[in-house]
mmCIF file of C-alpha atoms in Angstrom:
data_model
loop_
_atom_site.group_PDB
_atom_site.id
_atom_site.type_symbol
_atom_site.label_atom_id
_atom_site.label_comp_id
_atom_site.label_asym_id
_atom_site.label_seq_id
_atom_site.Cartn_x
_atom_site.Cartn_y
_atom_site.Cartn_z
ATOM 1 C CA MET O 22 -20.609 -18.800 -9.803
ATOM 2 C CA LEU O 23 -18.394 -21.710 -11.167
ATOM 3 C CA SER O 24 -19.108 -20.765 -14.629
ATOM 4 C CA PHE O 25 -18.540 -17.376 -14.153
ATOM 5 C CA ILE O 26 -14.919 -18.134 -12.840
ATOM 6 C CA LEU O 27 -14.321 -20.678 -15.627
ATOM 7 C CA ARG O 28 -15.403 -17.624 -18.030
ATOM 8 C CA ARG O 29 -12.957 -15.339 -16.688
ATOM 9 C CA VAL O 30 -10.453 -17.739 -16.943
ATOM 10 C CA PHE O 31 -10.756 -18.060 -20.426
ATOM 11 C CA GLN O 32 -10.678 -14.814 -20.943
ATOM 12 C CA SER O 33 -7.729 -14.139 -19.235
ATOM 13 C CA LEU O 34 -5.772 -16.705 -21.148
ATOM 14 C CA LEU O 35 -6.889 -15.382 -24.123
ATOM 15 C CA VAL O 36 -5.516 -12.010 -23.176
ATOM 16 C CA LEU O 37 -2.045 -13.750 -22.273
ATOM 17 C CA LEU O 38 -1.781 -15.100 -25.475
ATOM 18 C CA VAL O 39 -2.538 -11.799 -27.403
ATOM 19 C CA VAL O 40 -0.222 -9.405 -24.941
ATOM 20 C CA GLY O 41 2.509 -11.992 -25.661
ATOM 21 C CA LEU O 42 2.389 -12.158 -29.441
ATOM 22 C CA VAL O 43 2.072 -8.324 -29.408
ATOM 23 C CA ALA O 44 5.183 -8.115 -27.036
ATOM 24 C CA PHE O 45 6.924 -10.773 -29.127
ATOM 25 C CA ALA O 46 6.578 -8.820 -32.104
ATOM 26 C CA MET O 47 7.775 -5.939 -30.875
ATOM 27 C CA PHE O 48 10.862 -7.289 -29.842
ATOM 28 C CA ARG O 49 11.880 -7.451 -33.669
ATOM 29 C CA PHE O 50 12.513 -3.575 -33.464
ATOM 30 C CA VAL O 51 14.217 -3.775 -30.652
ATOM 31 C CA GLY O 52 17.339 -4.688 -31.952
ATOM 32 C CA ASP O 53 19.474 -7.822 -33.025
ATOM 33 C CA PRO O 54 21.046 -9.448 -30.008
ATOM 34 C CA ILE O 55 23.775 -10.907 -32.365
ATOM 35 C CA ASP O 56 25.293 -7.210 -32.525
ATOM 36 C CA THR O 57 25.889 -7.217 -28.481
ATOM 37 C CA MET O 58 26.702 -11.030 -27.995
ATOM 38 C CA LEU O 59 29.732 -11.366 -30.901
ATOM 39 C CA GLY O 60 32.733 -8.746 -31.002
ATOM 40 C CA GLN O 61 34.033 -6.713 -33.998
ATOM 41 C CA GLU O 62 35.897 -9.774 -35.333
ATOM 42 C CA ARG O 63 33.236 -11.704 -35.833
ATOM 43 C CA THR O 64 32.405 -13.690 -39.265
ATOM 44 C CA MET O 65 29.412 -14.249 -41.176
ATOM 45 C CA GLN O 66 29.710 -18.216 -39.713
ATOM 46 C CA ASP O 67 29.942 -17.039 -36.485
ATOM 47 C CA ILE O 68 26.571 -15.214 -36.955
ATOM 48 C CA GLU O 69 24.584 -17.989 -38.764
ATOM 49 C CA ARG O 70 26.072 -20.437 -35.991
ATOM 50 C CA LEU O 71 24.969 -18.243 -33.076
ATOM 51 C CA ARG O 72 21.187 -17.385 -34.710
ATOM 52 C CA GLU O 73 20.900 -21.096 -35.219
ATOM 53 C CA GLN O 74 21.958 -22.182 -31.812
ATOM 54 C CA LEU O 75 19.380 -19.481 -30.362
ATOM 55 C CA GLY O 76 16.205 -20.191 -32.668
ATOM 56 C CA LEU O 77 16.406 -16.853 -34.276
ATOM 57 C CA ASN O 78 16.984 -18.322 -37.789
ATOM 58 C CA LYS O 79 13.327 -19.955 -37.359
ATOM 59 C CA PRO O 80 9.897 -17.865 -38.518
ATOM 60 C CA PHE O 81 8.478 -15.600 -36.507
ATOM 61 C CA PHE O 82 5.501 -17.677 -35.135
ATOM 62 C CA VAL O 83 7.799 -20.948 -34.648
ATOM 63 C CA GLN O 84 9.631 -19.220 -32.007
ATOM 64 C CA TYR O 85 6.729 -17.861 -30.393
ATOM 65 C CA TRP O 86 5.424 -21.032 -30.108
ATOM 66 C CA ASP O 87 8.260 -22.385 -28.878
ATOM 67 C CA PHE O 88 8.567 -19.835 -26.255
ATOM 68 C CA LEU O 89 4.834 -20.780 -24.702
ATOM 69 C CA VAL O 90 5.848 -24.350 -24.820
ATOM 70 C CA ARG O 91 8.747 -23.904 -22.955
ATOM 71 C CA ALA O 92 7.120 -21.192 -20.622
ATOM 72 C CA VAL O 93 4.365 -23.852 -19.683
ATOM 73 C CA GLN O 94 6.724 -25.934 -18.722
ATOM 74 C CA GLY O 95 8.664 -23.484 -16.190
ATOM 75 C CA ASP O 96 11.384 -22.569 -18.583
ATOM 76 C CA LEU O 97 11.748 -19.013 -19.694
ATOM 77 C CA GLY O 98 14.807 -19.533 -22.045
ATOM 78 C CA ILE O 99 18.561 -18.632 -20.911
ATOM 79 C CA SER O 100 19.612 -15.091 -21.193
ATOM 80 C CA TYR O 101 21.715 -13.555 -24.313
ATOM 81 C CA ARG O 102 23.766 -11.271 -21.810
ATOM 82 C CA GLN O 103 24.149 -13.535 -18.324
ATOM 83 C CA GLY O 104 24.327 -16.715 -19.845
ATOM 84 C CA ARG O 105 21.761 -18.111 -17.081
ATOM 85 C CA PRO O 106 18.401 -19.142 -16.914
ATOM 86 C CA VAL O 107 15.816 -16.262 -17.166
ATOM 87 C CA ALA O 108 13.556 -17.699 -14.534
ATOM 88 C CA GLU O 109 16.325 -18.035 -12.091
ATOM 89 C CA ILE O 110 16.931 -14.717 -12.723
ATOM 90 C CA ILE O 111 13.612 -12.913 -12.272
ATOM 91 C CA ALA O 112 13.768 -15.082 -8.987
ATOM 92 C CA GLU O 113 16.271 -13.511 -7.651
ATOM 93 C CA ARG O 114 15.446 -10.463 -8.604
ATOM 94 C CA LEU O 115 11.222 -10.590 -8.131
ATOM 95 C CA PRO O 116 11.271 -10.441 -4.069
ATOM 96 C CA ALA O 117 13.025 -6.910 -4.261
ATOM 97 C CA THR O 118 10.011 -5.918 -7.036
ATOM 98 C CA LEU O 119 7.352 -7.406 -4.512
ATOM 99 C CA GLU O 120 8.465 -5.793 -1.276
ATOM 100 C CA LEU O 121 8.533 -2.644 -2.605
ATOM 101 C CA ALA O 122 5.286 -2.815 -4.678
ATOM 102 C CA MET O 123 3.489 -4.269 -1.212
ATOM 103 C CA ILE O 124 4.488 -1.796 0.870
ATOM 104 C CA SER O 125 3.438 1.003 -1.719
ATOM 105 C CA GLY O 126 -0.133 -0.590 -2.285
ATOM 106 C CA ALA O 127 -0.500 -0.534 1.264
ATOM 107 C CA LEU O 128 0.513 3.192 1.556
ATOM 108 C CA ALA O 129 -1.917 3.451 -1.325
ATOM 109 C CA LEU O 130 -4.658 1.782 0.028
ATOM 110 C CA ILE O 131 -4.467 2.906 3.666
ATOM 111 C CA PHE O 132 -4.101 6.729 3.097
ATOM 112 C CA GLY O 133 -6.001 6.737 -0.069
ATOM 113 C CA ILE O 134 -9.056 5.334 0.921
ATOM 114 C CA GLY O 135 -8.706 6.658 4.739
ATOM 115 C CA LEU O 136 -8.252 10.611 3.211
ATOM 116 C CA GLY O 137 -10.258 10.249 0.810
ATOM 117 C CA ILE O 138 -13.655 9.297 3.499
ATOM 118 C CA PHE O 139 -12.122 12.046 5.677
ATOM 119 C CA THR O 140 -12.267 14.795 2.788
ATOM 120 C CA ALA O 141 -15.684 13.852 1.940
ATOM 121 C CA ILE O 142 -16.964 13.880 5.778
ATOM 122 C CA ARG O 143 -15.363 17.217 6.430
ATOM 123 C CA ARG O 144 -15.359 18.923 3.131
ATOM 124 C CA GLU O 145 -15.755 22.213 4.089
ATOM 125 C CA GLY O 146 -13.135 21.776 6.786
ATOM 126 C CA VAL O 147 -9.738 23.675 6.414
ATOM 127 C CA THR O 148 -7.923 20.757 6.960
ATOM 128 C CA ALA O 149 -9.818 18.971 4.126
ATOM 129 C CA ASN O 150 -9.062 21.628 1.722
ATOM 130 C CA PHE O 151 -5.387 21.716 2.215
ATOM 131 C CA ILE O 152 -5.232 18.064 1.918
ATOM 132 C CA MET O 153 -6.742 18.443 -1.490
ATOM 133 C CA THR O 154 -4.681 21.073 -2.656
ATOM 134 C CA VAL O 155 -1.649 19.063 -1.453
ATOM 135 C CA SER O 156 -2.909 16.011 -3.161
ATOM 136 C CA LEU O 157 -2.327 17.758 -6.527
ATOM 137 C CA ILE O 158 1.235 17.082 -6.266
ATOM 138 C CA GLY O 159 0.647 13.573 -6.392
ATOM 139 C CA VAL O 160 -1.366 13.907 -9.607
ATOM 140 C CA SER O 161 0.689 16.234 -11.428
ATOM 141 C CA LEU O 162 4.292 15.446 -10.549
ATOM 142 C CA PRO O 163 6.275 12.611 -12.821
ATOM 143 C CA THR O 164 7.140 9.786 -10.740
ATOM 144 C CA PHE O 165 10.858 9.991 -11.607
ATOM 145 C CA LEU O 166 10.744 14.110 -10.507
ATOM 146 C CA ILE O 167 9.021 12.955 -6.956
ATOM 147 C CA GLY O 168 12.216 10.369 -6.353
ATOM 148 C CA VAL O 169 14.777 13.162 -7.568
ATOM 149 C CA LEU O 170 12.710 15.536 -4.689
ATOM 150 C CA LEU O 171 12.951 13.104 -2.196
ATOM 151 C CA ILE O 172 16.628 12.284 -2.695
ATOM 152 C CA TYR O 173 17.473 15.569 -2.397
ATOM 153 C CA GLY O 174 15.128 16.600 0.505
ATOM 154 C CA PHE O 175 15.807 13.317 2.524
ATOM 155 C CA GLY O 176 18.933 12.148 0.947
ATOM 156 C CA VAL O 177 21.194 14.905 0.409
ATOM 157 C CA GLY O 178 19.393 16.690 2.813
ATOM 158 C CA LEU O 179 18.240 20.537 3.428
ATOM 159 C CA ASP O 180 19.789 22.374 6.472
ATOM 160 C CA ILE O 181 17.074 24.282 8.211
ATOM 161 C CA ARG O 182 17.407 26.686 11.050
ATOM 162 C CA ILE O 183 15.049 26.390 13.816
ATOM 163 C CA PRO O 184 13.354 29.760 14.510
ATOM 164 C CA PHE O 185 14.766 32.111 17.012
ATOM 165 C CA THR O 186 18.010 30.036 17.438
ATOM 166 C CA ASP O 187 21.069 29.307 16.027
ATOM 167 C CA THR O 188 20.800 25.299 15.436
ATOM 168 C CA MET O 189 20.770 23.706 12.324
ATOM 169 C CA ILE O 190 18.763 20.814 11.396
ATOM 170 C CA ASN O 191 19.750 18.529 8.385
ATOM 171 C CA THR O 192 16.835 16.287 6.686
ATOM 172 C CA GLY O 193 19.013 14.042 5.005
ATOM 173 C CA GLY O 194 20.654 10.578 6.040
ATOM 174 C CA MET O 195 18.214 8.171 4.096
ATOM 175 C CA PRO O 196 19.468 5.936 1.811
ATOM 176 C CA THR O 197 18.992 6.136 -1.530
ATOM 177 C CA PHE O 198 20.856 3.644 -3.565
ATOM 178 C CA GLY O 199 20.056 0.011 -4.016
ATOM 179 C CA ARG O 200 18.035 -2.290 -1.142
ATOM 180 C CA GLY O 201 20.234 -2.246 1.416
ATOM 181 C CA ASP O 202 21.029 -5.399 4.041
ATOM 182 C CA THR O 203 19.036 -8.217 3.035
ATOM 183 C CA VAL O 204 18.797 -11.549 4.753
ATOM 184 C CA ASP O 205 18.614 -14.969 2.668
ATOM 185 C CA LEU O 206 15.650 -17.340 3.847
ATOM 186 C CA GLY O 207 16.533 -19.602 1.034
ATOM 187 C CA TRP O 208 13.646 -19.150 -0.941
ATOM 188 C CA TRP O 209 13.128 -15.203 -0.722
ATOM 189 C CA THR O 210 15.579 -12.553 0.268
ATOM 190 C CA THR O 211 13.753 -9.741 2.382
ATOM 191 C CA GLY O 212 14.976 -6.297 3.582
ATOM 192 C CA PHE O 213 12.274 -6.759 6.419
ATOM 193 C CA ALA O 214 14.389 -8.067 8.850
ATOM 194 C CA THR O 215 17.472 -5.526 8.696
ATOM 195 C CA TRP O 216 16.965 -2.024 9.715
ATOM 196 C CA ASP O 217 19.169 -0.635 7.124
ATOM 197 C CA GLY O 218 16.385 -2.752 4.328
ATOM 198 C CA VAL O 219 13.726 -1.125 6.246
ATOM 199 C CA GLN O 220 14.942 2.508 6.017
ATOM 200 C CA SER O 221 16.364 1.605 2.249
ATOM 201 C CA ILE O 222 12.498 0.899 1.046
ATOM 202 C CA ILE O 223 11.053 4.146 2.566
ATOM 203 C CA LEU O 224 11.849 6.439 -0.183
ATOM 204 C CA PRO O 225 11.078 4.251 -3.028
ATOM 205 C CA ALA O 226 7.583 3.307 -1.935
ATOM 206 C CA ILE O 227 6.737 6.516 -1.133
ATOM 207 C CA THR O 228 7.543 7.547 -4.162
ATOM 208 C CA LEU O 229 6.008 4.563 -6.372
ATOM 209 C CA GLY O 230 2.647 4.840 -3.916
ATOM 210 C CA LEU O 231 2.229 8.554 -4.044
ATOM 211 C CA TYR O 232 0.239 8.783 -6.979
ATOM 212 C CA GLN O 233 -1.639 5.901 -6.767
ATOM 213 C CA MET O 234 -2.429 7.258 -3.250
ATOM 214 C CA THR O 235 -3.715 10.650 -4.466
ATOM 215 C CA LEU O 236 -5.756 8.888 -7.173
ATOM 216 C CA ILE O 237 -7.615 6.990 -5.026
ATOM 217 C CA MET O 238 -8.081 9.584 -2.156
ATOM 218 C CA ARG O 239 -9.309 11.543 -4.906
ATOM 219 C CA LEU O 240 -11.935 8.953 -6.364
ATOM 220 C CA VAL O 241 -12.777 7.816 -3.074
ATOM 221 C CA ARG O 242 -13.851 11.222 -2.150
ATOM 222 C CA ALA O 243 -15.855 11.798 -5.508
ATOM 223 C CA GLU O 244 -17.474 8.321 -4.746
ATOM 224 C CA MET O 245 -18.063 9.013 -1.551
ATOM 225 C CA LEU O 246 -19.886 12.689 -2.214
ATOM 226 C CA GLU O 247 -22.255 11.339 -5.011
ATOM 227 C CA VAL O 248 -23.532 8.769 -2.973
ATOM 228 C CA LEU O 249 -24.073 10.630 0.296
ATOM 229 C CA ARG O 250 -26.434 12.760 -1.982
ATOM 230 C CA ALA O 251 -28.664 9.450 -2.569
ATOM 231 C CA ASP O 252 -32.328 9.562 -1.599
ATOM 232 C CA TYR O 253 -31.908 6.483 0.594
ATOM 233 C CA ILE O 254 -29.054 8.333 2.714
ATOM 234 C CA ARG O 255 -31.600 11.126 3.102
ATOM 235 C CA PHE O 256 -34.177 8.665 4.413
ATOM 236 C CA ALA O 257 -31.574 6.965 6.808
ATOM 237 C CA ARG O 258 -30.708 10.670 8.063
ATOM 238 C CA ALA O 259 -34.715 11.094 8.332
ATOM 239 C CA ARG O 260 -35.110 7.944 10.304
ATOM 240 C CA GLY O 261 -32.106 8.888 13.079
ATOM 241 C CA LEU O 262 -29.666 7.185 12.204
ATOM 242 C CA GLY O 263 -26.124 8.159 13.564
ATOM 243 C CA ASP O 264 -23.412 9.687 11.109
ATOM 244 C CA ARG O 265 -21.348 6.832 11.919
ATOM 245 C CA ALA O 266 -23.725 4.233 10.824
ATOM 246 C CA ILE O 267 -24.505 6.359 7.726
ATOM 247 C CA ASN O 268 -21.000 6.560 6.501
ATOM 248 C CA PHE O 269 -19.449 3.815 7.218
ATOM 249 C CA ARG O 270 -21.866 1.169 7.311
ATOM 250 C CA HIS O 271 -24.141 2.424 4.502
ATOM 251 C CA ALA O 272 -22.197 5.179 2.396
ATOM 252 C CA LEU O 273 -18.820 3.666 2.363
ATOM 253 C CA LYS O 274 -20.072 0.184 1.016
ATOM 254 C CA ASN O 275 -21.720 1.599 -2.008
ATOM 255 C CA THR O 276 -18.523 3.558 -2.536
ATOM 256 C CA MET O 277 -16.101 0.903 -2.762
ATOM 257 C CA VAL O 278 -17.814 -1.188 -5.882
ATOM 258 C CA PRO O 279 -16.300 1.711 -8.545
ATOM 259 C CA VAL O 280 -13.380 2.013 -5.903
ATOM 260 C CA ILE O 281 -12.304 -1.424 -6.670
ATOM 261 C CA THR O 282 -11.912 -0.896 -10.381
ATOM 262 C CA VAL O 283 -9.507 1.458 -10.034
ATOM 263 C CA THR O 284 -7.718 0.506 -7.557
ATOM 264 C CA GLY O 285 -7.132 -3.372 -8.965
ATOM 265 C CA LEU O 286 -5.515 -1.908 -11.935
ATOM 266 C CA GLN O 287 -3.587 0.739 -9.902
ATOM 267 C CA LEU O 288 -2.312 -2.248 -7.546
ATOM 268 C CA GLY O 289 -1.133 -4.017 -11.079
ATOM 269 C CA SER O 290 0.350 -0.671 -12.476
ATOM 270 C CA ILE O 291 2.383 -0.366 -9.249
ATOM 271 C CA ILE O 292 4.266 -3.658 -10.557
ATOM 272 C CA ALA O 293 4.502 -2.659 -13.791
ATOM 273 C CA PHE O 294 5.425 1.099 -13.371
ATOM 274 C CA ALA O 295 8.060 0.330 -10.622
ATOM 275 C CA ILE O 296 10.559 0.566 -13.516
ATOM 276 C CA ILE O 297 10.865 4.188 -12.992
ATOM 277 C CA THR O 298 10.983 3.986 -9.276
ATOM 278 C CA GLU O 299 13.583 1.336 -9.111
ATOM 279 C CA THR O 300 15.912 2.850 -12.037
ATOM 280 C CA VAL O 301 15.889 6.054 -9.989
ATOM 281 C CA PHE O 302 16.710 4.266 -6.789
ATOM 282 C CA GLN O 303 18.881 1.483 -8.279
ATOM 283 C CA TRP O 304 16.512 -0.962 -6.592
ATOM 284 C CA PRO O 305 17.472 -4.285 -7.701
ATOM 285 C CA GLY O 306 13.971 -5.492 -8.924
ATOM 286 C CA VAL O 307 12.810 -6.995 -12.297
ATOM 287 C CA GLY O 308 11.831 -3.489 -13.239
ATOM 288 C CA LEU O 309 15.434 -2.152 -13.544
ATOM 289 C CA LEU O 310 16.561 -6.021 -14.962
ATOM 290 C CA PHE O 311 13.954 -5.086 -17.773
ATOM 291 C CA ILE O 312 15.793 -1.738 -18.545
ATOM 292 C CA ASN O 313 19.115 -3.349 -18.607
ATOM 293 C CA ALA O 314 17.653 -6.226 -20.837
ATOM 294 C CA ILE O 315 16.316 -3.429 -23.466
ATOM 295 C CA GLN O 316 20.045 -2.025 -23.520
ATOM 296 C CA PHE O 317 21.647 -5.326 -24.190
ATOM 297 C CA VAL O 318 18.760 -6.877 -26.191
ATOM 298 C CA ASP O 319 18.374 -9.603 -23.935
ATOM 299 C CA ILE O 320 14.950 -10.673 -25.584
ATOM 300 C CA PRO O 321 14.573 -13.817 -23.443
ATOM 301 C CA VAL O 322 14.523 -11.703 -19.958
ATOM 302 C CA MET O 323 12.130 -8.849 -21.754
ATOM 303 C CA ALA O 324 9.523 -11.502 -22.699
ATOM 304 C CA ALA O 325 9.452 -12.940 -19.461
ATOM 305 C CA TYR O 326 9.249 -9.673 -17.626
ATOM 306 C CA LEU O 327 6.476 -8.356 -19.988
ATOM 307 C CA MET O 328 4.286 -11.862 -19.489
ATOM 308 C CA LEU O 329 4.922 -11.753 -16.074
ATOM 309 C CA ILE O 330 3.382 -8.411 -15.578
ATOM 310 C CA SER O 331 0.629 -9.553 -17.937
ATOM 311 C CA VAL O 332 -0.076 -12.395 -15.714
ATOM 312 C CA MET O 333 -0.134 -10.275 -12.340
ATOM 313 C CA PHE O 334 -2.812 -8.104 -14.118
ATOM 314 C CA VAL O 335 -4.813 -10.406 -15.575
ATOM 315 C CA ALA O 336 -4.705 -12.189 -12.037
ATOM 316 C CA ILE O 337 -5.570 -8.843 -10.241
ATOM 317 C CA ASN O 338 -8.121 -8.234 -12.839
ATOM 318 C CA LEU O 339 -9.858 -11.826 -12.062
ATOM 319 C CA ILE O 340 -9.773 -10.886 -8.098
ATOM 320 C CA VAL O 341 -11.557 -7.559 -8.553
ATOM 321 C CA ASP O 342 -14.437 -9.533 -10.717
ATOM 322 C CA LEU O 343 -14.951 -11.803 -7.643
ATOM 323 C CA LEU O 344 -14.767 -9.295 -5.139
ATOM 324 C CA TYR O 345 -17.846 -7.419 -6.668
ATOM 325 C CA VAL O 346 -19.879 -10.507 -6.813
ATOM 326 C CA PHE O 347 -19.180 -10.087 -2.642
ATOM 327 C CA ILE O 348 -19.315 -6.578 -2.377
ATOM 328 C CA ASP O 349 -22.568 -6.260 -4.312
ATOM 329 C CA PRO O 350 -25.184 -8.395 -4.095
ATOM 330 C CA ARG O 351 -27.247 -7.361 -6.767
ATOM 331 C CA LEU O 352 -24.349 -9.226 -9.062
ATOM 332 C CA ARG O 353 -24.851 -12.558 -7.497
ATOM 333 C CA VAL O 354 -28.273 -12.915 -9.206
ATOM 334 C CA SER O 355 -27.078 -11.603 -12.282
#
């Protein structure tokens, strides 16, 4: 087991180095940060002096090596735009993104697995067919459009008349901009401690988690239907086991091995693809920070963000590999 973990950690470090190298190479085509940092009255002496201060006159691989050495020491550089340490800026923005990802991931897992099991067990029912039909919305519509529709429906609001009365109900009133009121705990800023913060996270969390939820639901349903057709399930029914024992003790456990793979990747993508949701709702997280960094060619911020996302993806994949061993005993032998 120890050798398995060490091998996975070595592979993860190798992946991080490659991802960092590719990302660092891509930044050379984003633009020249000197153009955004100096005014129109700049001189060649000013440009050369600033290039030397920022280390942009060094060869590409030397710049990348310097970035890695500083990153290992916790120094992610200085933001070209704000003039502050990048680690400090990300530490301010990261709680917002992690809270949004945590709520979105929880919604996707709870409702995705629950509805997937329900639609597999009750596959001939009207409710299950209705759920599968509605789930096409989450799979088909892009994230930004879902966010805009939620803003229009529950932020701006729709006037709905109650049948057989003259009473009108407006569906709006939900916060659609920013994070709301937050509480500073010193090492963490949270919106869960205020009612305005809780309301503000509802629509972004639904927007970010809806696609993941429908994907997990359809995957769980497909895998569980396949397992329920297996011979050992028929044998369990012939022995007289009840539906609850068959569905949850035998079928569900064997369903979860392929589901964990996709679920782990989707939870990682929640953090990576939070950029779109944070832009639509102006959520003050690292995704919105990355978008602003691209506009101002803030290379240290972009590099730190991509490395952070890479670390999260690699860590999630490592956890998924370890969960395989605990869920499927056959893998322990191999």
